[in-house]
PDB file of C-alpha atoms in Angstrom:
ATOM      1  CA  MET J   1      34.823 -16.481   1.777  1.00 44.00           C
ATOM      2  CA  THR J   2      33.624 -15.882  -2.531  1.00 45.00           C
ATOM      3  CA  VAL J   3      36.491 -15.732  -5.145  1.00 39.00           C
ATOM      4  CA  PHE J   4      36.367 -12.412  -5.595  1.00 41.00           C
ATOM      5  CA  ARG J   5      36.723 -11.678  -2.280  1.00 42.00           C
ATOM      6  CA  LEU J   6      39.671 -14.025  -1.967  1.00 38.00           C
ATOM      7  CA  LEU J   7      41.271 -12.093  -5.441  1.00 36.00           C
ATOM      8  CA  GLY J   8      41.674  -8.497  -3.721  1.00 40.00           C
ATOM      9  CA  PHE J   9      43.355 -10.086  -0.670  1.00 37.00           C
ATOM     10  CA  LEU J  10      45.960 -10.715  -3.609  1.00 36.00           C
ATOM     11  CA  LEU J  11      46.337  -7.838  -5.589  1.00 37.00           C
ATOM     12  CA  ILE J  12      46.411  -5.994  -2.181  1.00 37.00           C
ATOM     13  CA  PHE J  13      49.612  -8.401  -1.299  1.00 36.00           C
ATOM     14  CA  LEU J  14      50.524  -8.033  -5.065  1.00 36.00           C
ATOM     15  CA  THR J  15      50.599  -3.390  -4.717  1.00 36.00           C
ATOM     16  CA  LEU J  16      51.975  -3.663  -0.939  1.00 35.00           C
ATOM     17  CA  PRO J  17      55.381  -2.388  -1.664  1.00 36.00           C
ATOM     18  CA  GLY J  18      54.313   0.771  -4.430  1.00 37.00           C
ATOM     19  CA  LEU J  19      51.765   1.406  -1.425  1.00 34.00           C
ATOM     20  CA  MET J  20      54.474   0.919   0.869  1.00 35.00           C
ATOM     21  CA  ALA J  21      56.224   4.342  -0.855  1.00 35.00           C
ATOM     22  CA  ALA J  22      52.964   6.537  -0.367  1.00 36.00           C
ATOM     23  CA  GLY J  23      53.586   7.000   2.856  1.00 34.00           C
ATOM     24  CA  PRO J  24      51.129   7.096   5.572  1.00 35.00           C
ATOM     25  CA  GLY J  25      47.366   8.360   4.696  1.00 36.00           C
ATOM     26  CA  PRO J  26      45.761  11.769   6.322  1.00 38.00           C
ATOM     27  CA  ALA J  27      44.320  11.708  10.088  1.00 38.00           C
ATOM     28  CA  HIS J  28      41.655  14.065   8.975  1.00 43.00           C
ATOM     29  CA  ALA J  29      39.123  13.526   7.008  1.00 43.00           C
ATOM     30  CA  GLU J  30      38.952  15.312   3.527  1.00 46.00           C
ATOM     31  CA  ASP J  31      38.664  18.873   2.810  1.00 49.00           C
ATOM     32  CA  VAL J  32      36.994  18.013  -0.049  1.00 56.00           C
ATOM     33  CA  LEU J  33      34.613  15.274  -0.983  1.00 64.00           C
ATOM     34  CA  PRO J  34      36.839  12.926  -3.978  1.00 63.00           C
ATOM     35  CA  ASP J  35      34.814  13.074  -7.559  1.00 68.00           C
ATOM     36  CA  GLY J  36      32.516  10.426  -7.715  1.00 69.00           C
ATOM     37  CA  CYS J  37      30.091  11.508  -4.549  1.00 84.00           C
ATOM     38  CA  LEU J  38      26.655  12.255  -3.957  1.00 82.00           C
ATOM     39  CA  GLY J  39      25.473  15.095  -1.023  1.00 84.00           C
ATOM     40  CA  ASN J  40      27.780  18.024   0.278  1.00 83.00           C
ATOM     41  CA  LEU J  41      30.771  17.999   2.524  1.00 84.00           C
ATOM     42  CA  THR J  42      30.719  19.544   6.131  1.00 89.00           C
ATOM     43  CA  ASP J  43      32.086  19.002   9.338  1.00 90.00           C
ATOM     44  CA  ASP J  44      29.681  16.933  10.396  1.00 92.00           C
ATOM     45  CA  GLN J  45      27.855  13.912   9.056  1.00 93.00           C
ATOM     46  CA  VAL J  46      28.053  10.705   8.071  1.00 95.00           C
ATOM     47  CA  ILE J  47      29.631   9.240   5.026  1.00 94.00           C
ATOM     48  CA  VAL J  48      29.031   6.429   3.872  1.00 94.00           C
ATOM     49  CA  TYR J  49      31.323   5.179   1.175  1.00 93.00           C
ATOM     50  CA  TYR J  50      31.585   2.538  -0.912  1.00 91.00           C
ATOM     51  CA  PHE J  51      35.375   1.252  -2.300  1.00 92.00           C
ATOM     52  CA  HIS J  52      35.517  -0.485  -5.015  1.00 91.00           C
ATOM     53  CA  ARG J  53      38.081  -2.012  -7.531  1.00 89.00           C
ATOM     54  CA  LYS J  54      38.746  -1.989 -11.208  1.00 89.00           C
ATOM     55  CA  PHE J  55      37.678  -4.694 -12.167  1.00 85.00           C
ATOM     56  CA  ARG J  56      34.091  -5.055 -10.644  1.00 82.00           C
ATOM     57  CA  CYS J  57      32.113  -8.162 -10.155  1.00 83.00           C
ATOM     58  CA  GLY J  58      28.212  -8.582 -10.318  1.00 81.00           C
ATOM     59  CA  SER J  59      27.753  -8.887  -6.730  1.00 83.00           C
ATOM     60  CA  CYS J  60      29.499  -6.159  -6.468  1.00 82.00           C
ATOM     61  CA  GLU J  61      27.697  -3.821  -9.211  1.00 85.00           C
ATOM     62  CA  VAL J  62      23.877  -4.958  -6.978  1.00 85.00           C
ATOM     63  CA  ILE J  63      25.500  -3.863  -3.760  1.00 85.00           C
ATOM     64  CA  GLU J  64      26.374  -0.133  -5.654  1.00 87.00           C
ATOM     65  CA  SER J  65      23.659   0.223  -7.517  1.00 88.00           C
ATOM     66  CA  THR J  66      21.005  -0.887  -4.193  1.00 88.00           C
ATOM     67  CA  LEU J  67      23.018   1.301  -2.290  1.00 88.00           C
ATOM     68  CA  GLN J  68      22.498   4.188  -4.196  1.00 87.00           C
ATOM     69  CA  ARG J  69      19.221   3.795  -4.376  1.00 88.00           C
ATOM     70  CA  ALA J  70      18.522   3.096  -0.825  1.00 88.00           C
ATOM     71  CA  LEU J  71      19.992   6.322  -0.104  1.00 87.00           C
ATOM     72  CA  GLU J  72      18.672   8.445  -2.430  1.00 86.00           C
ATOM     73  CA  THR J  73      14.843   6.642  -1.249  1.00 89.00           C
ATOM     74  CA  TYR J  74      15.087   7.163   2.454  1.00 90.00           C
ATOM     75  CA  TYR J  75      17.992  10.046   2.884  1.00 89.00           C
ATOM     76  CA  GLY J  76      17.684  12.603   0.449  1.00 88.00           C
ATOM     77  CA  PRO J  77      16.826  15.145   3.094  1.00 90.00           C
ATOM     78  CA  HIS J  78      20.232  14.474   4.158  1.00 90.00           C
ATOM     79  CA  PHE J  79      21.998  15.001   1.495  1.00 84.00           C
ATOM     80  CA  THR J  80      20.264  18.115   0.944  1.00 85.00           C
ATOM     81  CA  ASN J  81      21.159  19.416   4.577  1.00 89.00           C
ATOM     82  CA  GLY J  82      24.282  18.073   4.900  1.00 89.00           C
ATOM     83  CA  ARG J  83      24.238  15.625   7.580  1.00 93.00           C
ATOM     84  CA  LEU J  84      25.266  12.472   4.684  1.00 93.00           C
ATOM     85  CA  ALA J  85      26.831  12.468   1.551  1.00 93.00           C
ATOM     86  CA  MET J  86      27.742   8.959  -0.387  1.00 92.00           C
ATOM     87  CA  CYS J  87      30.986   8.158  -1.851  1.00 91.00           C
ATOM     88  CA  VAL J  88      31.884   5.415  -4.485  1.00 91.00           C
ATOM     89  CA  VAL J  89      35.269   5.181  -4.994  1.00 92.00           C
ATOM     90  CA  ASN J  90      38.168   3.719  -6.564  1.00 92.00           C
ATOM     91  CA  ILE J  91      40.846   2.408  -4.283  1.00 92.00           C
ATOM     92  CA  ASP J  92      42.947   0.973  -7.411  1.00 92.00           C
ATOM     93  CA  ASP J  93      43.502   4.821  -8.242  1.00 93.00           C
ATOM     94  CA  PRO J  94      46.658   6.058  -6.643  1.00 93.00           C
ATOM     95  CA  ALA J  95      44.849   9.499  -5.737  1.00 91.00           C
ATOM     96  CA  ASN J  96      42.417   7.049  -3.730  1.00 91.00           C
ATOM     97  CA  ARG J  97      45.178   5.361  -2.187  1.00 90.00           C
ATOM     98  CA  HIS J  98      45.647   6.872   1.474  1.00 92.00           C
ATOM     99  CA  TYR J  99      42.220   5.299   2.504  1.00 93.00           C
ATOM    100  CA  LEU J 100      44.012   2.128   2.091  1.00 93.00           C
ATOM    101  CA  GLU J 101      45.816   2.568   5.946  1.00 93.00           C
ATOM    102  CA  GLN J 102      42.980   5.156   6.522  1.00 94.00           C
ATOM    103  CA  PHE J 103      40.409   2.431   6.482  1.00 94.00           C
ATOM    104  CA  GLN J 104      42.095  -0.319   6.936  1.00 92.00           C
ATOM    105  CA  LEU J 105      41.075  -1.976   3.405  1.00 91.00           C
ATOM    106  CA  LEU J 106      41.483  -4.714   1.719  1.00 85.00           C
ATOM    107  CA  SER J 107      39.650  -4.848  -0.854  1.00 85.00           C
ATOM    108  CA  THR J 108      35.897  -3.770  -2.068  1.00 88.00           C
ATOM    109  CA  SER J 109      34.237  -2.633   1.430  1.00 91.00           C
ATOM    110  CA  LEU J 110      31.037  -0.114   2.520  1.00 92.00           C
ATOM    111  CA  VAL J 111      31.876   1.687   5.681  1.00 95.00           C
ATOM    112  CA  ILE J 112      30.755   3.678   6.841  1.00 95.00           C
ATOM    113  CA  VAL J 113      32.180   7.365   9.061  1.00 95.00           C
ATOM    114  CA  LYS J 114      31.256   9.434  11.049  1.00 95.00           C
ATOM    115  CA  LYS J 115      32.744  12.742  10.969  1.00 93.00           C
ATOM    116  CA  SER J 116      33.318  15.528  14.004  1.00 92.00           C
ATOM    117  CA  LYS J 117      34.522  19.058  13.689  1.00 91.00           C
ATOM    118  CA  GLY J 118      36.353  17.664  10.542  1.00 89.00           C
ATOM    119  CA  SER J 119      37.815  14.741  11.169  1.00 92.00           C
ATOM    120  CA  VAL J 120      36.325  11.054  11.247  1.00 93.00           C
ATOM    121  CA  ALA J 121      35.478   9.809  14.549  1.00 94.00           C
ATOM    122  CA  ARG J 122      34.847   6.423  13.929  1.00 93.00           C
ATOM    123  CA  PHE J 123      34.395   4.461  11.549  1.00 95.00           C
ATOM    124  CA  LYS J 124      32.809   0.771  10.857  1.00 94.00           C
ATOM    125  CA  HIS J 125      32.604  -1.911   8.281  1.00 94.00           C
ATOM    126  CA  ILE J 126      29.523  -3.469   7.026  1.00 92.00           C
ATOM    127  CA  ASP J 127      30.890  -6.902   5.915  1.00 87.00           C
ATOM    128  CA  SER J 128      27.749  -8.377   6.725  1.00 88.00           C
ATOM    129  CA  ILE J 129      27.048  -6.634   3.127  1.00 85.00           C
ATOM    130  CA  TRP J 130      28.841  -9.086   1.698  1.00 84.00           C
ATOM    131  CA  GLU J 131      26.534 -12.190   2.861  1.00 87.00           C
ATOM    132  CA  ILE J 132      23.079 -11.686   1.175  1.00 87.00           C
ATOM    133  CA  SER J 133      25.343  -9.530  -1.909  1.00 84.00           C
ATOM    134  CA  GLU J 134      22.334 -10.847  -3.985  1.00 84.00           C
ATOM    135  CA  ASP J 135      19.680  -9.059  -1.831  1.00 88.00           C
ATOM    136  CA  PRO J 136      18.642  -5.981  -2.512  1.00 87.00           C
ATOM    137  CA  ASP J 137      16.327  -5.706   0.003  1.00 90.00           C
ATOM    138  CA  ALA J 138      18.544  -7.847   2.576  1.00 91.00           C
ATOM    139  CA  ILE J 139      21.671  -4.587   1.787  1.00 89.00           C
ATOM    140  CA  SER J 140      18.142  -1.714   1.576  1.00 90.00           C
ATOM    141  CA  HIS J 141      17.824  -3.139   5.450  1.00 92.00           C
ATOM    142  CA  ILE J 142      21.679  -3.392   6.688  1.00 91.00           C
ATOM    143  CA  LEU J 143      22.246   0.527   5.609  1.00 91.00           C
ATOM    144  CA  GLN J 144      19.010   1.613   6.720  1.00 91.00           C
ATOM    145  CA  THR J 145      19.575   0.466  11.043  1.00 93.00           C
ATOM    146  CA  GLU J 146      23.599   1.257   9.736  1.00 92.00           C
ATOM    147  CA  ILE J 147      23.437   5.347   8.615  1.00 93.00           C
ATOM    148  CA  SER J 148      20.389   5.624  10.940  1.00 92.00           C
ATOM    149  CA  ARG J 149      22.890   4.999  13.952  1.00 93.00           C
ATOM    150  CA  TYR J 150      25.131   6.957  13.288  1.00 93.00           C
ATOM    151  CA  LEU J 151      23.369   9.577  11.576  1.00 91.00           C
ATOM    152  CA  THR J 152      21.293   9.514  15.545  1.00 89.00           C
ATOM    153  CA  GLU J 153      24.417  10.306  17.435  1.00 79.00           C
ATOM    154  CA  GLY J 154      25.340  13.233  19.079  1.00 60.00           C
TER     155      GLY J 154
END
């Protein structure tokens, strides 16, 4: 585990009292995509969320830029037809704190969400991305594999 992940865990524990006061997160997917999203909101789609903190490490920036490039390169038409959206969300912003509970976030995370009939049907943390954070080709391969699984399921 990198020092940056450990710092992320520490930040969560330091902010827990404020998070508890905010109340539980929503049970359904957002009615609108938050700022920082690419794509159109539909009731049945895959959303790739990259959750980050206010301060980002070099690995975080590599993952984010690789994510954006890979999605635009391999999935461009899916953004247009509403089957796929991508959101880069700062979870230190109080307006986005509901995601911490909704997706069980502890720190900077990459989460793929399958929405069905307007609600989150399932989601998956792509934790392995941190092990290869300095290898854009490996990141791109994992993204293609995981996103394709979600797009092809009925």
